[in-house]
Amino acid sequence: MNSINKNDIKVFRTENSKLDQTDFENLAFGQVFSDHMLTCDFKDGIWQKPIIEPYGPISLMPSAKIFHYGQSIFEGMKAYKDKDGKVFLFRPMENVKRLNKSAKRLAIPELPEDFFMEGLKALLEVEKDWIPEKEGSSLYIRPFVFATGEGFHASPANQYKFIIALAPSGAYFAGKVKVLIEEKYSRSANGGVGYAKAGGNYAGQFYPTQLAKDKGYQQVIWTDDTSHEYIEEAGAMNVFVRIKDTLLTSPTSDRILDGVTRKSVLKIAEDEGIKTEVRKVKVSEIVEAAKNGDLKEMFGAGTAAVISPISGFGFRDEDFELPELENSYAMRIKKRIVDIQTNKAEDPFGWRVQV
Ligand SMILES: *Cc1c(COP(=O)(O)O)cnc(C)c1O
């Protein structure tokens, strides 16, 4: 089997560190990149040894299949520093396994798990000074794989590249998010690639999302592709709805991405004694609840923002406002998750991994 230890990974250091010029007090989300990246090539039928090299441009042939057939997958995760400078990841094996689930669906060769984990640990060791310490900040980690092999023939490439790039980021703040429940366009379909973190899933969302923005909404709530009667995701986040005191979310399927945050929200809610139901949620049920006052909260869940509260939604030319709650489930659950991620609270679930 392919296996590697982080100490076997060669490091080629940059001579032009940007660390001193980086303003860690005013970081946006995913706009500044650290000095080094991990790279690893697949060729001759195997994943070659990963290396760490300066973050910089990569050179590809115009016939590289990523440009033509979109074989491209990614992950999103974060590293946190506690007040003593210790570094933590949050449920990282979930990301490793999901990358390979996505790889399989896109006919990309699966990556040995320790190339990812040991590679990431080695990279974080080199880049530890890039992990922000400021409250709410973190180091956003973007692992991705794409087809570098050449050919205009529509078939899987014979060469790929795995990269991990890092972006020190401030708190992700979307502000008040008004969403539009979408009935025409779909994010994913039965038997499709919706459960994979495939680049093309995002490309397909941009146009309908732009149309929603033109109408004054910030984001789209996707519904199922056949009946458009059930909600599925909020933009590129999983979606939760609170009706009275019950927290509802859709079951995962081949159309819905199995989010690490979604799983964590469900677990924390259970731990807090909040009633949860994982079942299909009808748009008509939400509209009804909004009309009779039973709809208390809606929020998106994903790594970037952890939880992103929704302030209102539009459906068929009607707008509905959500109440502003003092002690919302959204804020209670977010605090519990962030405190575990940043080593401010006990971690009864064993989610935190020190690196
Ligand atoms: C990444 C992603 C999520 C959130 O997943 P996390 O593991 O919680 O970050 C949800 N939906 C879609 C479509 C995604 O791409």
XYZ file of N, CA, C and O and ligand atoms in Angstrom, residues 98 187 197 202 233 236-238 257 259-262 301-303, ligand 1:
79
model
N -14.465 12.093 2.378
C -15.386 12.695 1.408
C -14.667 13.037 0.099
O -15.244 12.920 -0.980
N -29.980 22.433 -8.387
C -28.544 22.331 -8.109
C -28.028 20.956 -8.487
O -26.885 20.793 -8.907
N -18.254 16.942 -3.857
C -17.815 18.340 -3.891
C -17.071 18.528 -5.208
O -15.852 18.539 -5.263
N -20.787 24.065 -8.469
C -20.808 25.495 -8.132
C -21.048 26.326 -9.377
O -21.846 27.270 -9.359
N -30.997 22.339 -0.040
C -29.817 23.023 0.496
C -30.008 24.534 0.388
O -30.847 25.006 -0.382
N -24.578 26.811 -1.040
C -23.671 25.675 -0.889
C -23.545 25.297 0.573
O -22.471 24.958 1.066
N -24.667 25.377 1.285
C -24.694 24.959 2.688
C -25.881 24.016 2.872
O -26.858 24.088 2.122
N -25.809 23.185 3.884
C -26.979 22.397 4.256
C -27.953 23.335 4.958
O -27.561 24.371 5.478
N -25.291 17.231 -0.341
C -23.952 17.011 0.190
C -24.008 16.694 1.691
O -24.716 17.361 2.440
N -22.706 17.237 4.740
C -21.821 18.219 5.380
C -21.360 17.801 6.766
O -22.127 17.230 7.544
N -20.102 18.114 7.066
C -19.545 17.838 8.397
C -20.244 18.741 9.424
O -20.552 18.324 10.537
N -20.525 19.983 9.031
C -21.200 20.913 9.943
C -22.618 20.434 10.226
O -23.075 20.471 11.371
N -23.319 19.977 9.191
C -24.684 19.461 9.359
C -24.730 18.349 10.401
O -25.534 18.368 11.324
N -25.745 25.665 7.154
C -24.633 25.110 7.925
C -23.529 24.643 6.986
O -23.786 23.868 6.064
N -22.326 25.166 7.222
C -21.170 24.770 6.406
C -19.892 25.260 7.060
O -19.941 26.129 7.944
N -18.756 24.720 6.650
C -17.478 25.023 7.298
C -17.151 26.510 7.348
O -16.701 27.017 8.371
C -19.251 21.995 1.283
C -20.731 21.974 1.153
C -21.579 21.930 2.281
C -21.062 22.026 3.695
O -20.238 20.977 4.049
P -19.294 21.113 5.341
O -18.602 19.800 5.407
O -20.184 21.344 6.491
O -18.390 22.266 5.082
C -22.949 21.839 2.068
N -23.464 21.814 0.827
C -22.693 21.861 -0.270
C -23.324 21.832 -1.606
C -21.303 21.949 -0.147
O -20.543 22.017 -1.245
